[in-house]
PDB file of C-alpha atoms in Angstrom:
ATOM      1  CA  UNK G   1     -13.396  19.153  -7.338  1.00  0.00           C
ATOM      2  CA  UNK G   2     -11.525  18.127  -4.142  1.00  0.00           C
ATOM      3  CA  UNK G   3     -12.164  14.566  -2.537  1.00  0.00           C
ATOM      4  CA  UNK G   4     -11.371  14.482   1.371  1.00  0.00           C
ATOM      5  CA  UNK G   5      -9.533  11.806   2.845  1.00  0.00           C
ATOM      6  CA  UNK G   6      -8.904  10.966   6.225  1.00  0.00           C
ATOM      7  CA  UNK G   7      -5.235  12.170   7.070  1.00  0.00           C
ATOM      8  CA  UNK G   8      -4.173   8.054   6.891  1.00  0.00           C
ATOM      9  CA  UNK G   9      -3.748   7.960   3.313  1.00  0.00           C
ATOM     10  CA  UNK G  10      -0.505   8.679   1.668  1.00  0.00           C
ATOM     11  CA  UNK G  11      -1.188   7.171  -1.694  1.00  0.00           C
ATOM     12  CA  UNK G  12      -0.880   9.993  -4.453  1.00  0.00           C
ATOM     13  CA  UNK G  13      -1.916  12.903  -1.801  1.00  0.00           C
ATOM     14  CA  UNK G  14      -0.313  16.075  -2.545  1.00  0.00           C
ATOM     15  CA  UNK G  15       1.992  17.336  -0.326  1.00  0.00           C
ATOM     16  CA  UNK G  16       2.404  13.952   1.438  1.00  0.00           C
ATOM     17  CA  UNK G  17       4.953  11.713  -0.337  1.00  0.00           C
ATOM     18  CA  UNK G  18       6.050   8.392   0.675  1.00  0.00           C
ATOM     19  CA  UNK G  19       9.062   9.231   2.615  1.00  0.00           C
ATOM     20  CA  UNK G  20       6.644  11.018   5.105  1.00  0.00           C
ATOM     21  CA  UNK G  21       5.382   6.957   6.190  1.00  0.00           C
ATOM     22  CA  UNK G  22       8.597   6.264   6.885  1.00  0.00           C
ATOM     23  CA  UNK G  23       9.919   8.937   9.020  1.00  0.00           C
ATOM     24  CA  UNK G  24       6.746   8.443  10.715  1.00  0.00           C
ATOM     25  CA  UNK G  25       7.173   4.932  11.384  1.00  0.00           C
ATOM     26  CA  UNK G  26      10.771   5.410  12.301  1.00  0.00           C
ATOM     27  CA  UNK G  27      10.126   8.496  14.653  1.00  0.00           C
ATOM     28  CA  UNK G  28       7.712   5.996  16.743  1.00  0.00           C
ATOM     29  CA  UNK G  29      10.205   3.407  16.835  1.00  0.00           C
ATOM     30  CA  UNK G  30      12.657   5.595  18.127  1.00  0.00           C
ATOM     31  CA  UNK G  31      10.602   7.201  20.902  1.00  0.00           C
ATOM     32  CA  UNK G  32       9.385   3.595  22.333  1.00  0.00           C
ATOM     33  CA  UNK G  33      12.811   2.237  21.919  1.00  0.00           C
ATOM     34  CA  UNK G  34      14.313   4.971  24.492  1.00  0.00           C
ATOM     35  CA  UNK G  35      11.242   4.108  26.452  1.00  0.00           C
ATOM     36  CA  UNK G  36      12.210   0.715  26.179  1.00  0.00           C
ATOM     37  CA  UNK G  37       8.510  -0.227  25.278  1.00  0.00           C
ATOM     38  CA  UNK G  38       7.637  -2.814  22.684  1.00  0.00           C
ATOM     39  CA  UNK G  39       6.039  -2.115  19.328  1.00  0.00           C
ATOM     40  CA  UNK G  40       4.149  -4.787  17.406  1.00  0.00           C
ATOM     41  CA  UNK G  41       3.487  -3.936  13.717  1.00  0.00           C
ATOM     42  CA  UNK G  42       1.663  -5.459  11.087  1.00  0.00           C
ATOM     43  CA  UNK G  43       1.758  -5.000   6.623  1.00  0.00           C
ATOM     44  CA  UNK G  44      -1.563  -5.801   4.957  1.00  0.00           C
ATOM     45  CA  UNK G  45      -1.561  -7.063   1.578  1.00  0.00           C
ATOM     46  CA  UNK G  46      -4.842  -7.089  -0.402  1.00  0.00           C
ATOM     47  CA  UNK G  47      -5.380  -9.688  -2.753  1.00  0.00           C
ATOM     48  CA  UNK G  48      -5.717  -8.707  -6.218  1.00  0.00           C
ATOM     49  CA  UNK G  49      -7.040  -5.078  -4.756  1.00  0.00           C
ATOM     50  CA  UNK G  50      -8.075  -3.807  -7.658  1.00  0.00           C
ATOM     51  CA  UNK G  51      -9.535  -6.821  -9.360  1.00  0.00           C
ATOM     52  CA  UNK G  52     -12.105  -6.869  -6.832  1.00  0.00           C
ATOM     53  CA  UNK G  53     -13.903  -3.835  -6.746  1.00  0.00           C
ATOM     54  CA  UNK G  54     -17.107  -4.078  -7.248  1.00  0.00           C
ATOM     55  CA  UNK G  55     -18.826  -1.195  -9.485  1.00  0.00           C
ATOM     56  CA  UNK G  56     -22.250  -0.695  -7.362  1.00  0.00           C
ATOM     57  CA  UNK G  57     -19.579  -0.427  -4.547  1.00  0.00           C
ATOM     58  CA  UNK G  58     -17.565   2.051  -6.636  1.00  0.00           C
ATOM     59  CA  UNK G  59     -20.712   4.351  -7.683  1.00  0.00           C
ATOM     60  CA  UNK G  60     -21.981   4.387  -4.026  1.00  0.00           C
ATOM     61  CA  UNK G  61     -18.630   5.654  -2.899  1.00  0.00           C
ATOM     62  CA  UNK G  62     -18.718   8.184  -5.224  1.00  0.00           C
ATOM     63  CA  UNK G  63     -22.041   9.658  -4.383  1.00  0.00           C
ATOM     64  CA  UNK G  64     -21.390   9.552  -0.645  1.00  0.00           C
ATOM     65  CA  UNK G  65     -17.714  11.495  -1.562  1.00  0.00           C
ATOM     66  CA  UNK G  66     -20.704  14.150  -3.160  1.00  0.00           C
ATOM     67  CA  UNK G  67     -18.383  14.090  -6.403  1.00  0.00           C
ATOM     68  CA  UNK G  68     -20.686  16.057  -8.797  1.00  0.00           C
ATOM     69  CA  UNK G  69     -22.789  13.488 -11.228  1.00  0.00           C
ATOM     70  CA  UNK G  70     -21.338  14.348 -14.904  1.00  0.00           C
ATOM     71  CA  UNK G  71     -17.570  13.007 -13.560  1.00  0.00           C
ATOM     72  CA  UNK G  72     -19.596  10.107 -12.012  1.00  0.00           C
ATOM     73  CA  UNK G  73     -21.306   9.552 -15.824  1.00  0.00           C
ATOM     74  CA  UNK G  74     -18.065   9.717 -17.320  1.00  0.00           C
ATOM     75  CA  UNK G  75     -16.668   7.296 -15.143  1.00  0.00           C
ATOM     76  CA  UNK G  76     -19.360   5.148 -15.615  1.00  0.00           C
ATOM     77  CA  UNK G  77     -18.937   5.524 -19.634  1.00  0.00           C
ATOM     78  CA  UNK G  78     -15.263   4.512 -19.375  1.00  0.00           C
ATOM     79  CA  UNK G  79     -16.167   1.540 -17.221  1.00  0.00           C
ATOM     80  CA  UNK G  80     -18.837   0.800 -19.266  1.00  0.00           C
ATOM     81  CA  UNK G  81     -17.546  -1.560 -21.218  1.00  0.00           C
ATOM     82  CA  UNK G  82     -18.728  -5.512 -21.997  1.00  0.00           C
ATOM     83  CA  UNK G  83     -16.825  -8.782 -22.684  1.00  0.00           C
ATOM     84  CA  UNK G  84     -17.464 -12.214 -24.039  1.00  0.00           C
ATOM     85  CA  UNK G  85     -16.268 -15.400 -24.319  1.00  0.00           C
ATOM     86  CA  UNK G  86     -14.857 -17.263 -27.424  1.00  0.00           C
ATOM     87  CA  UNK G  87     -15.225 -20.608 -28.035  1.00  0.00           C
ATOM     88  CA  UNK G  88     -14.359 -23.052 -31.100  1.00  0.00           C
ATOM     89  CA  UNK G  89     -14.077 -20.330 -32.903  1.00  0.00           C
ATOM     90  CA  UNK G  90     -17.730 -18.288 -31.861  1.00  0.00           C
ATOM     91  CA  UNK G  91     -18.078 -15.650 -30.179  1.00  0.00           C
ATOM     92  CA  UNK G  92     -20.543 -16.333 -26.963  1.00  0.00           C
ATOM     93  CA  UNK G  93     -23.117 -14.086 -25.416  1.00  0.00           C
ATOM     94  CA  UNK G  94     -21.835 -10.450 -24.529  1.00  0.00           C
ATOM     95  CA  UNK G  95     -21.868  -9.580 -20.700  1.00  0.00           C
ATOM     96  CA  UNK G  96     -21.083  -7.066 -18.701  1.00  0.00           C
ATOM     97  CA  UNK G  97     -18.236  -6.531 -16.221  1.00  0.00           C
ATOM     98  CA  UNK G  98     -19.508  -5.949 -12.902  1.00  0.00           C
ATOM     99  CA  UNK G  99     -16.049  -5.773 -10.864  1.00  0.00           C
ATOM    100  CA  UNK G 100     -13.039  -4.485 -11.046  1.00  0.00           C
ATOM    101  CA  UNK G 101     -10.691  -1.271 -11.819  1.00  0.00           C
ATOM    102  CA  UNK G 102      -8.750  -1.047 -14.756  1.00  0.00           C
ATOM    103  CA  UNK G 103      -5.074  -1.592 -14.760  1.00  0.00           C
ATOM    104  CA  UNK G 104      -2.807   0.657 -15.459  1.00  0.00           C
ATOM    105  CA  UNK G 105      -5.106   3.567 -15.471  1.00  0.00           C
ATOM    106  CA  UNK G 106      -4.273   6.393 -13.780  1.00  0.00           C
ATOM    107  CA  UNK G 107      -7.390   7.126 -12.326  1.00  0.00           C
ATOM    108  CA  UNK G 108      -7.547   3.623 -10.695  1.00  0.00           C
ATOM    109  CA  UNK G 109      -5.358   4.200  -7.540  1.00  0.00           C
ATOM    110  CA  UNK G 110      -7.677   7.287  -6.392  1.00  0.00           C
ATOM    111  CA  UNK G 111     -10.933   5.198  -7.076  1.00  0.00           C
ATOM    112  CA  UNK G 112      -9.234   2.460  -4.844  1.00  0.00           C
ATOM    113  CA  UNK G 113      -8.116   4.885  -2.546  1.00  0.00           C
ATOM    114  CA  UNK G 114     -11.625   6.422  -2.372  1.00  0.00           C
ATOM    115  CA  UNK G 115     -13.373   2.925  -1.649  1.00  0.00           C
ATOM    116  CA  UNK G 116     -11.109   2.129   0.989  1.00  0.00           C
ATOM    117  CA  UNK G 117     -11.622   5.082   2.760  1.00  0.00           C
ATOM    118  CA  UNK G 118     -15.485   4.913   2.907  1.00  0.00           C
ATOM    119  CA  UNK G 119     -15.367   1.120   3.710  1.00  0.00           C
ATOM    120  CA  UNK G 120     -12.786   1.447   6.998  1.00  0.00           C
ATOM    121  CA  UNK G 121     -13.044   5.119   7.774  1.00  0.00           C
ATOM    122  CA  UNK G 122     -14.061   3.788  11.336  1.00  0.00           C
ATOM    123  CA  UNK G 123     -11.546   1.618  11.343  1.00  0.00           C
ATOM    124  CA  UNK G 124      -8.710   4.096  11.008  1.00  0.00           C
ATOM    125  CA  UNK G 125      -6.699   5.089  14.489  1.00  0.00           C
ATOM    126  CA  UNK G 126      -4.955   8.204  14.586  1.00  0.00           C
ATOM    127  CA  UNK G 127      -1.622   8.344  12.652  1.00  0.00           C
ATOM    128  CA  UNK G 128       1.179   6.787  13.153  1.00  0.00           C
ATOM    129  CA  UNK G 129      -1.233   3.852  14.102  1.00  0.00           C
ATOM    130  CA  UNK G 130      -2.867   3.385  11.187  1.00  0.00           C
ATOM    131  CA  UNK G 131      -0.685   4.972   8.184  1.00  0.00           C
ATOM    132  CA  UNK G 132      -2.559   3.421   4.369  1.00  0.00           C
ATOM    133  CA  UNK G 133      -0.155   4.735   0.489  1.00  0.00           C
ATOM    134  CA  UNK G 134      -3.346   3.227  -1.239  1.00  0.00           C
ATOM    135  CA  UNK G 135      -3.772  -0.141  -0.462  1.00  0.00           C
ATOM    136  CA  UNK G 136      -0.758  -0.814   1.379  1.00  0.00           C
ATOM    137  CA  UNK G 137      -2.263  -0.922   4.860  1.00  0.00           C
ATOM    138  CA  UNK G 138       0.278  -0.364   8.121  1.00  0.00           C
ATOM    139  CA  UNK G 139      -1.337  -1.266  11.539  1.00  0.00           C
ATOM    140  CA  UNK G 140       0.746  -0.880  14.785  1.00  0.00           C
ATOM    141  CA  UNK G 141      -0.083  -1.525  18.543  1.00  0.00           C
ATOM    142  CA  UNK G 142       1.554  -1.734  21.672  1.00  0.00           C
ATOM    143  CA  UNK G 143       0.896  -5.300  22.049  1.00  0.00           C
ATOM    144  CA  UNK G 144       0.264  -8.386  19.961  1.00  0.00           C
ATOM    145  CA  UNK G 145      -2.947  -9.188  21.045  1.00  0.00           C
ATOM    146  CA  UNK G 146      -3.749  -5.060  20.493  1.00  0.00           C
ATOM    147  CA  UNK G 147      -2.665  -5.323  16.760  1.00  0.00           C
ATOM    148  CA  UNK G 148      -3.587  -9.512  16.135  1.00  0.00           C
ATOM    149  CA  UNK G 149      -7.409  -7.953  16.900  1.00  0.00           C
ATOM    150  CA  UNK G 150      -7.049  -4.551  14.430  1.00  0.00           C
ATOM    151  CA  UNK G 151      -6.070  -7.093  12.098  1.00  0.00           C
ATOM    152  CA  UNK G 152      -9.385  -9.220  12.484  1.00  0.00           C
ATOM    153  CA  UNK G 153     -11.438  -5.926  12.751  1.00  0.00           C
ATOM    154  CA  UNK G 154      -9.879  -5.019   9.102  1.00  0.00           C
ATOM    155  CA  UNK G 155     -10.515  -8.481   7.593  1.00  0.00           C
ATOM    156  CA  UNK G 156     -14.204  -8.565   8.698  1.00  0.00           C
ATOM    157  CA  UNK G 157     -14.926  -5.517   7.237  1.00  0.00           C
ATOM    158  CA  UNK G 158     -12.965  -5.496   4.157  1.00  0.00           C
ATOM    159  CA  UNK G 159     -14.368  -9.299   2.733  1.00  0.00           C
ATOM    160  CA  UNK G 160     -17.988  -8.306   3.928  1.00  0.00           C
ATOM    161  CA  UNK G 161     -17.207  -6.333   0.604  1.00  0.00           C
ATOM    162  CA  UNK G 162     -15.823  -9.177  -0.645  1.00  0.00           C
ATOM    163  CA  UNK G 163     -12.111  -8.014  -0.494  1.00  0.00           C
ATOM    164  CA  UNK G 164      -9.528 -10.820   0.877  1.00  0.00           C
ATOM    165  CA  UNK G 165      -6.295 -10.163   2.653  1.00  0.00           C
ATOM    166  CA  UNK G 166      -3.429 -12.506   1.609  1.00  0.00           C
ATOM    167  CA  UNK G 167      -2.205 -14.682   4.723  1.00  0.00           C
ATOM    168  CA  UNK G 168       1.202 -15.713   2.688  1.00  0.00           C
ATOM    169  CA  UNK G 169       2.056 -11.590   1.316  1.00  0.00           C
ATOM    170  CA  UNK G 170       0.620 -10.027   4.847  1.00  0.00           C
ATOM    171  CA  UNK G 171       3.419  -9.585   7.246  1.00  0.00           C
ATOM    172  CA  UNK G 172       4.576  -9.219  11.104  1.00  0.00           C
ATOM    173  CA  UNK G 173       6.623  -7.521  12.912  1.00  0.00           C
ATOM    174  CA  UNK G 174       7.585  -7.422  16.419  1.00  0.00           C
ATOM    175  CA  UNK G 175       9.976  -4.600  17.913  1.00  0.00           C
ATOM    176  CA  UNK G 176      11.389  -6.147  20.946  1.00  0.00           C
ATOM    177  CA  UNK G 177      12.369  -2.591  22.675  1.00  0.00           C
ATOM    178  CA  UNK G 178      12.169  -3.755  26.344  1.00  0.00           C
ATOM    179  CA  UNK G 179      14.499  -5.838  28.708  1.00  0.00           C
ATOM    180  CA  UNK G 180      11.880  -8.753  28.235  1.00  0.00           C
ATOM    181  CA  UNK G 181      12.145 -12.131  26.357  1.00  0.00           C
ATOM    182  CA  UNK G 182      10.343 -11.823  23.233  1.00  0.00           C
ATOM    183  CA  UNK G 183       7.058 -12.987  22.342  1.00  0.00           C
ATOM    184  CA  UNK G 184       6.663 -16.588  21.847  1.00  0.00           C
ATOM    185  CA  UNK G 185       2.987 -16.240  20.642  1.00  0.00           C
ATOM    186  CA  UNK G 186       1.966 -15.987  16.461  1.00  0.00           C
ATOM    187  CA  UNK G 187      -0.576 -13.500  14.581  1.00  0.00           C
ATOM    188  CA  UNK G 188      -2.885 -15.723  12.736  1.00  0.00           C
ATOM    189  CA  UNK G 189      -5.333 -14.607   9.769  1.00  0.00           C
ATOM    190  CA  UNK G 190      -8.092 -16.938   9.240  1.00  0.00           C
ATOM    191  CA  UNK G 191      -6.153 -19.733  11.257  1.00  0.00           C
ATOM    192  CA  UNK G 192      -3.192 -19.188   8.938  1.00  0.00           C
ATOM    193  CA  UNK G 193      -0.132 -17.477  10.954  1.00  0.00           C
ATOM    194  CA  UNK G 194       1.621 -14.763  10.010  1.00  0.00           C
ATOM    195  CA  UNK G 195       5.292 -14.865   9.054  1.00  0.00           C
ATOM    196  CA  UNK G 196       7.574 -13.264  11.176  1.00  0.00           C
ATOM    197  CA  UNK G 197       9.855 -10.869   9.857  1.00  0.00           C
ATOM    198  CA  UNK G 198      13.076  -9.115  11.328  1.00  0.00           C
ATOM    199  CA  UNK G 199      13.716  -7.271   8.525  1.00  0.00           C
ATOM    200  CA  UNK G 200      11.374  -6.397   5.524  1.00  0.00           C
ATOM    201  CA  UNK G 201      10.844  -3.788   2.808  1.00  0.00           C
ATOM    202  CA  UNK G 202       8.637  -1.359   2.897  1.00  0.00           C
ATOM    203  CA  UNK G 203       7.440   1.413   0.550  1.00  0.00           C
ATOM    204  CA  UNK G 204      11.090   1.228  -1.002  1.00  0.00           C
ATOM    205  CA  UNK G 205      12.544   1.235   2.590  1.00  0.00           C
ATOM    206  CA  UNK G 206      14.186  -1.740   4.625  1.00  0.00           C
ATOM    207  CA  UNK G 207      12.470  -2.028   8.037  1.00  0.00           C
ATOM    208  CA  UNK G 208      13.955  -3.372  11.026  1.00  0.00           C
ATOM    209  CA  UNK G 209      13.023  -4.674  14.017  1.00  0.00           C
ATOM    210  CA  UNK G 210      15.787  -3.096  16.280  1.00  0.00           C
ATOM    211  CA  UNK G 211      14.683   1.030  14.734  1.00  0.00           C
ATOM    212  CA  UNK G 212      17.936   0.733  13.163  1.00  0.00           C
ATOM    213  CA  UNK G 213      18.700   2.101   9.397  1.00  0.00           C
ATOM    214  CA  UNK G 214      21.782   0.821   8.679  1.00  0.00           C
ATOM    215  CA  UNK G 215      20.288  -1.736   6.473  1.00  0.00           C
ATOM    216  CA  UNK G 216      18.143   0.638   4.681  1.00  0.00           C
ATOM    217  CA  UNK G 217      21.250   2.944   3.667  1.00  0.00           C
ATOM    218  CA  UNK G 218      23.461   0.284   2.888  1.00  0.00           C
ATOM    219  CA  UNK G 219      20.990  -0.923   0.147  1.00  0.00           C
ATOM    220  CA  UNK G 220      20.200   2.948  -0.978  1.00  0.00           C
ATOM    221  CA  UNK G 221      23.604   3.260  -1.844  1.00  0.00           C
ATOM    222  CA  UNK G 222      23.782   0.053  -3.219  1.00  0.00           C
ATOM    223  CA  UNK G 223      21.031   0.640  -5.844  1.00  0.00           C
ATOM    224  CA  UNK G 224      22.175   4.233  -6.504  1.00  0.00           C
ATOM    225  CA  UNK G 225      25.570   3.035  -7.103  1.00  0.00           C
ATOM    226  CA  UNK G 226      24.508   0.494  -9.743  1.00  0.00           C
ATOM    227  CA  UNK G 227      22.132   2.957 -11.824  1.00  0.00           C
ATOM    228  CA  UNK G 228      25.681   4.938 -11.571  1.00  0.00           C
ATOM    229  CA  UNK G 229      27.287   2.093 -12.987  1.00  0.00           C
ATOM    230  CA  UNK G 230      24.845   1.470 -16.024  1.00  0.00           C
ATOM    231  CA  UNK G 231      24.720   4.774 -17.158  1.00  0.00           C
ATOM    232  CA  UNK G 232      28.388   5.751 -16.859  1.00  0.00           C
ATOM    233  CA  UNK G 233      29.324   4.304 -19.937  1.00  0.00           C
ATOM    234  CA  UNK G 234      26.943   6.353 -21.576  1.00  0.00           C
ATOM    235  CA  UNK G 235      27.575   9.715 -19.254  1.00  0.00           C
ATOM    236  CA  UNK G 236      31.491   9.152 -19.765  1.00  0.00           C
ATOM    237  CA  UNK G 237      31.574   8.548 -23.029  1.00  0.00           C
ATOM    238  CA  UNK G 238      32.971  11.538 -25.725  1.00  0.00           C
ATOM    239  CA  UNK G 239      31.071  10.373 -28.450  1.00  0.00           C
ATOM    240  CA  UNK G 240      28.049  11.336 -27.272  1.00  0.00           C
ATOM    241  CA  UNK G 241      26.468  14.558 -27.893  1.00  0.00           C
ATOM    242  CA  UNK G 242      27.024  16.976 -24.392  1.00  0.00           C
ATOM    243  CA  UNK G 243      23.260  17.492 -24.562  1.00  0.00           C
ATOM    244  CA  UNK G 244      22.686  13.845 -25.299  1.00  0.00           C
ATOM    245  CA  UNK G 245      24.353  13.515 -22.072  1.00  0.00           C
ATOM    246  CA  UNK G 246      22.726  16.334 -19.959  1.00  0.00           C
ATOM    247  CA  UNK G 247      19.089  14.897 -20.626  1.00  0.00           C
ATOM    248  CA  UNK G 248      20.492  11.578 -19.257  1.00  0.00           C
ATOM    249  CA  UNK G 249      21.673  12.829 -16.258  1.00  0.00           C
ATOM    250  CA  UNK G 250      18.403  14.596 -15.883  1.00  0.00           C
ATOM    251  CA  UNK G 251      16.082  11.284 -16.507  1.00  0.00           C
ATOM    252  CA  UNK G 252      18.704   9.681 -13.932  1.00  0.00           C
TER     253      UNK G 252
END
């Protein structure tokens, strides 16, 4: 069985692994910094993404992605669980879980991957404008009134399914490329403004304003070098079997 995406998702794709979003991202930012032309970006955090899935939602999806109806029965067997509440030491009424994906599964991040494409396929610009690695959600625009209304477009639609965006994890970006004084204006979510940022992390990269990656290799090496210093003693060390040693290396 294979599910079609729109080319915007990253998330667990094959072929298309995370480093691809960032050279992306970073190729853009290059070209409209030698055009001296300003870039305004903006991270969308979900709140509690999973948690709020609802299952009528989920089955839908699944019959409009056609997947064939014995994998839709199974999933519906292993989300077919109940719950209930105890109190004083009695066990209250059994009820059903309506909402939700389960943690930790493996199938989770392609069922939320799967919603999320059905629910803002018409939302999605061509790439690199809209890039989504499951339900991290990257919008960019030439301007911050451009991206401040792709951001209200995408929080409409998303909590008319009764998803929320978080206004304190959802971040901004502006890439000041031109020979003009930066903006003095805010992105706001739900009245709330958005932080700020200069520099961020993103997708296990550090993002800068400026297009530089200084930052970003300074802390790669910096991370790399301390896994190098927690396993030397082990990798160094003669008492250890050789092979002992080789399979560490490998896992490292």
């Amino acid at each position: 069985m294979i599910l079609m995406f729109l080319q915007n998702q990253f998330g667990f794709m094959p072929g298309r692994p995370t480093i691809e979003v960032i050279y992306l991202l970073r190729d853009l930012m290059e070209k409209y910094r030698e055009n001296e032309e300003n870039l305004h970006l903006i991270f969308i955090d979900l709140k509690k993404a999973y948690d709020k899935v609802p299952r009528e939602v989920l089955w839908r999806v699944l019959e409009k992605k056609r997947v064939n109806n014995s994998y839709i029965q199974v999933i519906k067997n292993i989300y077919g669980a109940v719950t209930c509440d105890q109190t004083q030491g009695a066990l209250a009424k059994h009820f059903p879980i309506a909402v939700g994906l389960h943690q930790g599964s493996a199938l989770s991040p392609n069922l939320f991957a799967l919603v999320l494409d059905v629910l803002t396929r018409h939302l999605q610009e061509d790439v690199p404008w809209c890039m989504i690695f499951v339900d991290d959600v990257l919008l960019v625009d030439k301007t911050r009134e451009g991206v401040e209304s792709k951001l209200e477009l995408w929080r409409s639609t998303l909590e008319s399914k009764d998803f929320h965006l978080s206004g304190s994890k959802t971040e901004y970006m502006e890439c000041n490329f031109s020979s003009n004084k930066s903006s003095e204006g805010f992105v706001t979510l739900s009245d709330q403004v958005i932080i700020k940022y200069c520099m961020l992390r993103y997708l296990r990269s550090i993002v800068h304003s400026d297009g530089k990656i200084d930052g970003d290799i300074i802390s790669r090496i910096q991370i790399d070098w301390l896994k190098w210093r927690n396993a030397s003693g082990l990798l160094c060390d003669r008492k250890y079997h050789s092979n002992l040693r080789k399979n560490s290396i490998r896992w490292w």
